Short mmCIF file of C-alpha atoms in Angstrom, two decimals:
data_model
loop_
_atom_site.label_atom_id
_atom_site.label_comp_id
_atom_site.label_asym_id
_atom_site.label_seq_id
_atom_site.Cartn_x
_atom_site.Cartn_y
_atom_site.Cartn_z
CA LEU A 1 -39.97 -29.54 20.79
CA ASP A 2 -38.57 -32.57 18.94
CA LEU A 3 -35.62 -31.68 16.80
CA VAL A 4 -34.07 -33.43 13.79
CA ILE A 5 -30.68 -32.12 12.69
CA ALA A 6 -29.44 -33.14 9.27
CA TYR A 7 -26.36 -32.39 7.22
CA SER A 8 -26.84 -31.86 3.51
CA LYS A 9 -24.02 -32.20 1.03
CA ILE A 10 -23.52 -29.56 -1.65
CA GLY A 11 -26.02 -29.19 -4.48
CA LYS A 12 -29.71 -29.30 -5.25
CA VAL A 13 -30.04 -33.09 -5.41
CA ASN A 14 -28.47 -33.57 -1.98
CA ALA A 15 -30.53 -30.76 -0.47
CA ALA A 16 -33.77 -32.15 -1.90
CA LEU A 17 -32.90 -35.62 -0.64
CA THR A 18 -32.17 -34.26 2.85
CA ALA A 19 -35.36 -32.19 2.98
CA ALA A 20 -37.53 -35.07 1.75
CA THR A 21 -35.94 -37.44 4.26
CA VAL A 22 -36.53 -35.22 7.29
CA ILE A 23 -40.14 -34.68 6.21
CA GLU A 24 -41.01 -38.24 5.16
CA LYS A 25 -38.92 -40.34 7.57
CA PHE A 26 -39.00 -38.10 10.65
CA GLY A 27 -42.29 -36.24 10.13
CA SER A 28 -40.74 -32.78 10.37
CA GLU A 29 -43.45 -30.13 10.45
CA VAL A 30 -41.10 -27.19 9.85
CA VAL A 31 -37.77 -27.00 8.02
CA LEU A 32 -35.06 -24.47 8.89
CA PHE A 33 -32.16 -24.52 6.44
CA SER A 34 -28.93 -22.59 6.87
CA GLY A 35 -25.54 -22.21 5.33
CA VAL A 36 -23.57 -19.77 3.25
CA ALA A 37 -24.17 -17.82 0.04
CA GLY A 38 -22.46 -15.48 -2.34
CA ALA A 39 -23.60 -11.88 -2.43
CA ILE A 40 -25.22 -10.49 -5.54
CA ASP A 41 -26.60 -7.33 -3.94
CA SER A 42 -23.58 -5.05 -3.51
CA SER A 43 -24.80 -3.92 -0.09
CA LEU A 44 -24.25 -7.46 1.25
CA LYS A 45 -20.85 -7.94 2.85
CA ILE A 46 -19.02 -11.02 4.09
CA GLY A 47 -20.61 -12.19 7.35
CA ASP A 48 -23.98 -10.49 6.70
CA LEU A 49 -27.09 -12.57 7.24
CA ILE A 50 -29.80 -12.82 4.61
CA ILE A 51 -33.11 -14.63 4.86
CA ALA A 52 -35.02 -15.72 1.80
CA SER A 53 -38.32 -14.03 1.11
CA SER A 54 -38.43 -16.40 -1.86
CA LEU A 55 -36.13 -18.72 -3.77
CA CYS A 56 -35.67 -19.59 -7.44
CA GLN A 57 -33.54 -21.93 -9.56
CA HIS A 58 -31.26 -19.92 -11.84
CA ASP A 59 -29.92 -22.97 -13.68
CA VAL A 60 -33.21 -24.28 -15.05
CA ASP A 61 -33.62 -23.46 -18.74
CA ILE A 62 -36.61 -24.65 -20.74
CA THR A 63 -36.94 -21.33 -22.56
CA ALA A 64 -37.10 -23.31 -25.83
CA PHE A 65 -40.68 -24.19 -24.82
CA GLY A 66 -41.63 -20.58 -24.15
CA HIS A 67 -41.11 -20.64 -20.37
CA PRO A 68 -39.03 -18.09 -18.46
CA TYR A 69 -35.61 -19.01 -17.09
CA GLY A 70 -35.94 -20.86 -13.78
CA PHE A 71 -39.47 -22.13 -14.38
CA VAL A 72 -40.29 -25.76 -13.64
CA PRO A 73 -43.69 -26.88 -15.00
CA GLU A 74 -46.29 -27.53 -12.30
CA SER A 75 -44.25 -25.44 -9.87
CA LYS A 76 -43.54 -21.79 -9.15
CA LEU A 77 -40.76 -19.58 -10.47
CA HIS A 78 -40.25 -18.10 -6.98
CA ILE A 79 -41.22 -20.19 -3.95
CA LYS A 80 -42.01 -18.02 -0.94
CA ALA A 81 -40.64 -18.81 2.51
CA ASP A 82 -43.00 -18.99 5.48
CA LYS A 83 -44.03 -15.52 6.71
CA LYS A 84 -44.30 -16.59 10.36
CA LEU A 85 -40.78 -18.00 10.34
CA ILE A 86 -39.49 -14.83 8.68
CA ALA A 87 -41.19 -12.76 11.40
CA LEU A 88 -39.64 -14.99 14.08
CA ALA A 89 -36.20 -14.53 12.51
CA LYS A 90 -36.62 -10.77 12.55
CA LYS A 91 -37.59 -10.93 16.22
CA VAL A 92 -34.48 -13.01 17.01
CA ALA A 93 -32.28 -10.59 15.06
CA ILE A 94 -33.61 -7.61 17.02
CA ALA A 95 -33.12 -9.43 20.35
CA ARG A 96 -29.53 -10.30 19.39
CA GLY A 97 -28.74 -6.86 17.98
CA LEU A 98 -28.08 -8.29 14.53
CA GLU A 99 -28.86 -6.79 11.16
CA LEU A 100 -30.86 -9.24 9.09
CA LYS A 101 -31.51 -8.64 5.40
CA GLU A 102 -34.35 -10.21 3.45
CA GLY A 103 -34.35 -10.93 -0.25
CA ILE A 104 -34.52 -13.34 -3.14
CA ILE A 105 -32.02 -16.17 -3.11
CA ALA A 106 -31.14 -17.89 -6.39
CA THR A 107 -30.04 -21.52 -6.38
CA GLY A 108 -28.10 -23.48 -8.96
CA ASP A 109 -25.66 -26.33 -9.22
CA GLN A 110 -22.82 -23.96 -10.03
CA PHE A 111 -20.35 -22.02 -7.91
CA ILE A 112 -20.63 -18.53 -9.42
CA ALA A 113 -17.36 -16.59 -9.66
CA ASP A 114 -18.01 -14.83 -12.98
CA PRO A 115 -19.16 -11.17 -12.79
CA ALA A 116 -21.15 -11.49 -16.05
CA LYS A 117 -23.03 -14.57 -14.81
CA LYS A 118 -23.65 -12.84 -11.47
CA GLU A 119 -25.14 -9.82 -13.29
CA TRP A 120 -27.32 -12.08 -15.46
CA ILE A 121 -28.74 -13.82 -12.37
CA ALA A 122 -29.31 -10.46 -10.66
CA SER A 123 -31.19 -8.98 -13.61
CA THR A 124 -33.08 -12.14 -14.61
CA PHE A 125 -34.27 -13.18 -11.14
CA LYS A 126 -33.91 -9.95 -9.10
CA ALA A 127 -31.76 -12.08 -6.78
CA ASP A 128 -29.84 -10.70 -3.81
CA ALA A 129 -27.74 -13.78 -3.06
CA ILE A 130 -26.78 -17.03 -4.73
CA GLU A 131 -26.11 -20.52 -3.43
CA MET A 132 -26.50 -24.19 -4.35
CA GLU A 133 -29.28 -25.72 -2.22
CA GLY A 134 -32.05 -23.43 -0.94
CA ALA A 135 -34.54 -23.54 -3.82
CA ALA A 136 -34.40 -27.34 -3.81
CA VAL A 137 -35.36 -27.37 -0.13
CA ALA A 138 -38.09 -24.83 -0.91
CA ALA A 139 -39.46 -26.98 -3.76
CA VAL A 140 -39.63 -30.08 -1.55
CA CYS A 141 -41.28 -28.20 1.31
CA ASP A 142 -43.75 -26.61 -1.10
CA VAL A 143 -44.78 -30.01 -2.47
CA PHE A 144 -45.23 -31.43 1.05
CA ASN A 145 -46.89 -28.21 2.31
CA VAL A 146 -44.28 -27.84 5.07
CA PRO A 147 -43.38 -24.31 6.25
CA PHE A 148 -39.73 -23.53 5.61
CA PHE A 149 -37.11 -20.89 6.27
CA VAL A 150 -33.73 -20.35 4.59
CA LEU A 151 -30.94 -18.38 6.23
CA ARG A 152 -27.59 -17.69 4.63
CA ALA A 153 -24.45 -15.97 5.86
CA ILE A 154 -22.54 -14.21 3.11
CA SER A 155 -19.21 -15.93 2.53
CA ASP A 156 -18.09 -14.28 -0.71
CA ALA A 157 -19.11 -11.75 -3.33
CA ALA A 158 -19.71 -14.27 -6.15
CA ASP A 159 -17.36 -12.36 -8.45
CA MET A 160 -13.93 -12.35 -6.86
CA ASP A 161 -11.27 -15.00 -6.55
CA ALA A 162 -13.80 -17.29 -4.94
CA SER A 163 -11.32 -20.03 -4.00
CA PHE A 164 -9.37 -17.62 -1.80
CA ASP A 165 -12.32 -15.87 -0.14
CA PHE A 166 -14.57 -18.90 0.15
CA ASP A 167 -11.95 -20.93 1.98
CA GLU A 168 -11.06 -18.04 4.26
CA PHE A 169 -14.61 -17.11 5.29
CA LEU A 170 -16.57 -20.38 5.08
CA PHE A 171 -16.02 -21.38 8.70
CA ASN A 172 -16.95 -18.00 10.20
CA SER A 173 -20.02 -17.55 8.00
CA SER A 174 -21.26 -21.05 8.78
CA LYS A 175 -20.87 -20.41 12.49
CA ILE A 176 -22.91 -17.19 12.26
CA SER A 177 -25.74 -19.04 10.49
CA ALA A 178 -25.74 -21.93 12.95
CA GLU A 179 -25.85 -19.65 15.99
CA PHE A 180 -28.79 -17.78 14.52
CA ILE A 181 -30.75 -20.99 13.83
CA ILE A 182 -30.12 -22.14 17.41
CA ALA A 183 -31.53 -18.84 18.68
CA MET A 184 -34.62 -19.35 16.50
CA LEU A 185 -35.06 -22.86 17.89
CA ASP A 186 -34.80 -21.51 21.45
CA GLU A 187 -37.54 -19.01 20.62
CA MET A 188 -39.73 -21.69 18.99
CA SER A 189 -39.41 -23.95 22.05
CA MET A 190 -40.97 -21.23 24.21
CA VAL A 191 -44.17 -21.20 22.16
#
């Protein structure tokens, strides 16, 4: 199993650039993307793991042309993650005794700390978590027909004093995500 590890800076542009680079320059056949997210679903708590069943872009607005929020022409509103990778993640979670939630992750180039905005994203996209990169990775992988998987550890509730909670929990949540991805890679290397 050849492995390419890349660091993506914050935001959709950086995530898309990173995903395109690992696919085009290094020939990656699968993309696993991890990091942290804010909870929208109230059952998600800090440190919980959520995998994307699908991803959408909450900050795209061409509704003036009759399209729904989040829609990009010649693309999909919700881009689905790879079912085999989701199944593998569930297997890893069971083996490690971890609870793993699955849901819709909304992406936008905004750090959401406003309860009203959080509620709008929840109702408009049926999103469970929110972050700033995943849907961009999904869009790139979809265009290149590369299976992908997005894992997030919940670092905040997307409606509290985000500067306090985000700083306090970022390190621990990132570590949880990274350890899970490593366990998935171990499992993939045995196939």
